[in-house]
Coordinates of C-alpha atoms in Angstrom, one line a residue:
X1 CA 61.0 66.3 20.1
X2 CA 62.6 66.3 23.5
X3 CA 63.5 69.4 25.4
X4 CA 65.8 69.5 28.5
X5 CA 64.7 72.2 30.9
X6 CA 65.3 72.5 34.7
X7 CA 67.3 69.3 34.6
X8 CA 64.2 67.4 33.3
X9 CA 63.4 66.0 29.8
X10 CA 60.1 67.0 28.4
X11 CA 58.4 65.4 25.3
X12 CA 56.9 68.0 23.0
X13 CA 54.9 67.6 19.8
X14 CA 55.5 70.5 17.4
X15 CA 53.7 71.4 14.2
X16 CA 52.4 74.0 11.9
X17 CA 54.0 76.8 10.0
X18 CA 57.6 77.4 11.3
X19 CA 57.1 81.2 11.2
X20 CA 53.5 81.1 12.6
X21 CA 52.6 82.7 16.0
X22 CA 53.5 80.2 18.6
X23 CA 50.9 78.4 20.7
X24 CA 51.8 76.3 23.8
X25 CA 49.2 73.6 24.7
X26 CA 49.0 72.1 28.2
X27 CA 47.1 68.9 28.8
X28 CA 45.1 67.7 31.9
X29 CA 44.6 64.5 33.9
X30 CA 44.4 61.7 33.0
X31 CA 45.6 62.7 29.6
X32 CA 48.7 63.7 27.7
X33 CA 49.6 65.9 24.8
X34 CA 47.6 63.6 22.5
X35 CA 44.4 65.3 23.7
X36 CA 45.2 68.2 21.2
X37 CA 45.6 65.9 18.2
X38 CA 42.3 66.9 16.6
X39 CA 42.7 70.5 17.5
X40 CA 46.2 71.3 16.2
X41 CA 45.5 70.6 12.5
X42 CA 42.9 73.3 12.6
X43 CA 45.3 75.7 14.3
X44 CA 47.9 74.9 11.7
X45 CA 45.4 75.7 8.9
X46 CA 44.9 79.1 10.6
X47 CA 48.7 79.8 10.4
X48 CA 49.6 79.0 14.0
X49 CA 52.6 77.1 15.2
X50 CA 51.9 74.7 18.0
X51 CA 53.9 73.0 20.8
X52 CA 51.9 70.4 22.8
X53 CA 53.9 69.7 26.0
X54 CA 53.8 66.4 28.0
X55 CA 54.1 68.0 31.4
X56 CA 55.9 67.1 34.6
X57 CA 54.8 63.6 35.6
X58 CA 53.7 62.7 32.1
X59 CA 57.0 62.9 30.3
X60 CA 58.9 59.9 31.4
X61 CA 62.1 62.0 31.7
X62 CA 60.3 64.5 34.0
X63 CA 59.1 62.5 37.0
X64 CA 60.6 63.6 40.3
X65 CA 59.9 61.3 43.2
X66 CA 59.0 64.0 45.8
X67 CA 55.3 65.1 46.0
X68 CA 56.4 68.7 46.6
X69 CA 58.1 68.8 43.2
X70 CA 54.6 68.8 41.7
X71 CA 53.5 72.1 43.2
X72 CA 51.7 74.1 40.5
X73 CA 54.3 76.9 40.8
X74 CA 56.9 74.3 39.7
X75 CA 54.8 73.2 36.8
X76 CA 54.3 76.8 35.7
X77 CA 58.0 77.3 35.8
X78 CA 58.4 74.2 33.6
X79 CA 56.3 75.9 30.9
X80 CA 58.4 79.0 31.1
X81 CA 61.6 77.1 30.9
X82 CA 60.4 75.2 27.9
X83 CA 59.6 78.5 26.2
X84 CA 63.1 79.6 27.0
X85 CA 64.6 76.5 25.4
X86 CA 62.5 77.1 22.3
X87 CA 63.6 80.7 22.1
X88 CA 60.0 82.0 22.4
X89 CA 59.7 85.2 24.4
X90 CA 55.8 85.2 24.5
X91 CA 53.2 82.7 23.5
X92 CA 49.5 82.1 23.0
X93 CA 48.9 79.8 26.0
X94 CA 46.2 77.1 26.0
X95 CA 45.4 74.6 28.8
X96 CA 42.7 72.1 29.7
X97 CA 41.9 70.7 33.1
X98 CA 45.2 70.7 35.1
X99 CA 46.8 72.2 32.1
X100 CA 44.3 75.1 32.5
X101 CA 45.3 75.6 36.1
X102 CA 48.9 75.6 35.1
X103 CA 48.2 78.1 32.3
X104 CA 46.4 80.4 34.7
X105 CA 49.4 80.4 37.0
X106 CA 51.8 81.1 34.1
X107 CA 49.6 84.0 33.1
X108 CA 49.3 85.3 36.6
X109 CA 53.0 84.9 37.7
X110 CA 54.7 85.4 34.3
X111 CA 52.4 87.7 32.3
X112 CA 55.2 89.0 30.1
X113 CA 55.5 85.5 28.6
X114 CA 51.8 85.2 27.7
X115 CA 50.2 87.0 24.8
X116 CA 46.8 85.4 25.3
X117 CA 45.3 82.8 27.5
X118 CA 42.6 80.2 26.5
X119 CA 41.5 78.2 29.5
X120 CA 39.4 75.1 28.8
X121 CA 37.2 73.5 31.5
X122 CA 38.8 75.1 34.6
X123 CA 38.2 78.8 35.4
X124 CA 40.4 81.1 37.3
X125 CA 41.6 79.2 40.4
X126 CA 40.1 81.7 42.9
X127 CA 36.7 81.3 41.1
X128 CA 37.0 77.5 41.6
X129 CA 37.9 77.8 45.2
X130 CA 35.2 80.3 46.0
X131 CA 32.6 78.1 44.4
X132 CA 33.9 75.1 46.5
X133 CA 33.5 77.2 49.7
X134 CA 30.0 78.5 49.0
X135 CA 28.3 76.2 46.5
X136 CA 27.2 72.7 47.6
X137 CA 27.0 71.6 44.0
X138 CA 30.6 72.4 43.4
X139 CA 31.7 70.6 46.6
X140 CA 29.9 67.5 45.4
X141 CA 31.5 67.8 41.9
X142 CA 35.0 68.1 43.6
X143 CA 34.6 65.2 45.9
X144 CA 36.7 62.9 43.8
X145 CA 39.8 64.9 44.7
X146 CA 39.8 63.5 48.2
X147 CA 40.4 60.0 46.7
X148 CA 43.0 61.3 44.2
X149 CA 45.0 62.8 47.1
X150 CA 45.3 59.5 49.0
X151 CA 48.7 57.8 48.1
X152 CA 48.3 54.2 47.3
X153 CA 44.6 54.1 47.7
X154 CA 43.9 56.1 44.5
X155 CA 46.3 54.0 42.5
X156 CA 44.7 50.8 43.8
X157 CA 41.2 52.0 42.9
X158 CA 42.0 53.5 39.5
X159 CA 44.3 50.7 38.3
X160 CA 42.2 47.7 39.4
X161 CA 40.6 45.5 36.8
X162 CA 42.6 46.9 33.9
X163 CA 42.0 50.4 35.1
X164 CA 38.3 50.0 34.7
X165 CA 37.4 53.1 36.9
X166 CA 39.9 55.3 35.1
X167 CA 38.5 54.3 31.8
X168 CA 35.0 55.1 33.1
X169 CA 36.1 58.7 33.7
X170 CA 35.9 59.3 30.0
X171 CA 32.1 58.5 29.9
X172 CA 30.4 61.0 27.6
X173 CA 33.6 62.0 25.8
X174 CA 32.6 60.3 22.6
X175 CA 36.0 58.5 22.5
X176 CA 36.1 55.0 21.3
X177 CA 37.6 52.3 23.5
X178 CA 40.8 52.6 21.5
X179 CA 40.8 56.4 22.1
X180 CA 40.4 55.9 25.8
X181 CA 43.1 53.3 25.8
X182 CA 45.6 55.8 24.3
X183 CA 45.3 57.8 27.6
X184 CA 45.0 55.0 30.1
X185 CA 47.7 52.7 28.8
X186 CA 50.6 55.0 29.5
X187 CA 49.4 55.5 33.1
X188 CA 49.5 51.8 33.7
X189 CA 53.3 51.9 33.4
X190 CA 55.1 51.6 36.8
X191 CA 55.1 55.0 38.6
X192 CA 53.3 56.9 35.9
X193 CA 49.9 57.2 37.7
X194 CA 51.5 58.2 41.0
X195 CA 53.5 61.0 39.2
X196 CA 50.3 62.2 37.5
X197 CA 48.3 62.1 40.8
X198 CA 51.1 64.1 42.6
X199 CA 49.6 67.2 41.0
X200 CA 46.6 66.7 43.3
X201 CA 48.7 65.7 46.3
X202 CA 51.0 68.7 46.1
X203 CA 48.1 71.2 45.8
X204 CA 47.9 73.8 48.5
X205 CA 44.4 75.4 48.3
X206 CA 45.4 78.6 50.1
X207 CA 48.5 79.3 48.1
X208 CA 47.5 77.8 44.8
X209 CA 43.9 78.8 44.5
X210 CA 42.8 81.6 46.9
X211 CA 44.0 85.1 46.6
X212 CA 46.4 84.7 43.7
X213 CA 45.2 87.9 42.0
X214 CA 43.5 88.9 38.9
X215 CA 44.7 87.9 35.4
X216 CA 45.9 90.8 33.3
X217 CA 46.2 88.8 30.1
X218 CA 43.5 88.8 27.3
X219 CA 41.6 85.6 28.2
X220 CA 39.0 83.3 26.8
X221 CA 37.4 80.7 29.1
X222 CA 35.7 77.7 27.5
X223 CA 33.2 75.8 29.7
X224 CA 30.9 72.9 28.9
X225 CA 27.6 72.6 30.9
X226 CA 27.8 68.8 31.1
X227 CA 31.2 69.0 32.8
X228 CA 31.0 66.7 35.9
X229 CA 33.9 68.5 37.6
X230 CA 33.1 72.2 37.1
X231 CA 29.7 73.7 37.8
X232 CA 28.0 76.9 36.6
X233 CA 28.9 78.9 39.8
X234 CA 32.6 78.5 39.3
X235 CA 32.4 79.0 35.5
X236 CA 30.3 82.2 35.7
X237 CA 32.5 83.5 38.5
X238 CA 35.6 83.5 36.3
X239 CA 34.9 86.9 34.7
X240 CA 35.5 88.9 37.9
X241 CA 39.0 87.6 38.2
X242 CA 40.2 88.8 34.7
X243 CA 41.3 92.4 34.4
X244 CA 41.7 92.3 30.6
X245 CA 39.6 91.5 27.5
X246 CA 37.6 88.5 28.5
X247 CA 35.4 86.1 26.5
X248 CA 33.2 83.4 28.0
X249 CA 32.4 80.5 25.6
X250 CA 29.8 78.1 27.0
X251 CA 29.3 74.8 25.2
X252 CA 25.9 73.2 25.8
X253 CA 25.7 69.5 25.9
X254 CA 29.4 68.9 26.0
X255 CA 31.3 66.8 28.6
X256 CA 34.5 67.7 30.5
X257 CA 36.6 66.3 27.6
X258 CA 36.1 69.3 25.4
X259 CA 39.2 69.0 23.1
X260 CA 38.3 65.4 22.3
X261 CA 34.6 65.9 21.9
X262 CA 34.4 69.2 20.1
X263 CA 37.9 70.0 18.7
X264 CA 36.5 72.4 16.2
X265 CA 34.9 74.6 18.9
X266 CA 38.1 74.6 20.9
X267 CA 40.1 75.6 17.8
X268 CA 37.6 78.3 17.0
X269 CA 38.0 79.8 20.5
X270 CA 41.8 79.7 20.3
X271 CA 42.0 81.2 16.9
X272 CA 39.5 84.0 17.7
X273 CA 41.5 84.9 20.8
X274 CA 44.8 84.9 19.0
X275 CA 43.4 86.9 16.1
X276 CA 41.8 89.5 18.4
X277 CA 45.2 90.4 19.7
X278 CA 46.8 90.3 16.2
X279 CA 44.1 92.7 14.8
X280 CA 43.8 94.8 18.0
X281 CA 40.2 93.7 18.3

C-alpha cells in the first residue's frame, strides 16, 4: 500500500493478523523492505501485524533532491508520521543497518511511540561513534563511508560494470544472484542510488551519533560476529547506552546481512522482545 505523510508517498508492505500487535520494520542500505520477506511470515505466525516501510530515498514518491532532507532526524520523523497515518499510537520497532540507526533515533526522540526496539547489526549510535574514535579496527571497518559520502564518485564506482561492486557487498549473505539482483536492480534506476546514498551524505556525526542520550525503551540488539561493518567494540559497548531492559543477541558465523541469512534468528529475537513486554517479563 501507499501512505502519504509529510508530503511524501511511502510504499509499505503490510501483513499478519489485522488485530495483532503492530511491528514497524525499517530496512538498511543497499536494500529495501524486501529484506524482511523471510522474517515477516514467522512474525505473522506469532500473531504480530507487520508494516515494512520503504524509507525516504527508497520509495520513489519520497525522494527529495536536497541532501539535508536526508538527515536522520527527518527519517525518524517519517516513521512517526507513517504511524500517525496508520493510526498506531505505539509500535514494536525493528531496524537493520541504516534502519537500525533510524529506529534508535525514533526510540530516543519519540519514546512514547515505541513499545520495544529490536536493532539489528548497528548498535546505539554513541557506541558506534565511540568505537570509531578509540578502536582502530572499527575505523578500518567504517572506511567505506568516505567513498559513499562523495557525490558522483560513489555512484560511478558502485554502478560501473552492471553494479559489480554493489553486488559484491552482499558477499557472505547466502543470497543467490537473483536475490542480490532484487536489491541492486531498483538502485540502478535514475536517481535512486543518489537518494539512498544521501543518508550517508547528510550524516552529522556530532549531532546524529555523539551525545544523543541513553535509550529508555526495552531493547534487543542483534549482532553478527562476521559483520564487516560493525566490530565487537561497538557491539559490546551498546549495553551502557540503554537504560531499560536490554538483551544482547550475538550470532556467530553470520554476515552483516542478518535478516536474509538467518531470518529465523531475527524473528525469534523480535518475538521474544515483544512477548517480554506483553507478559511483563
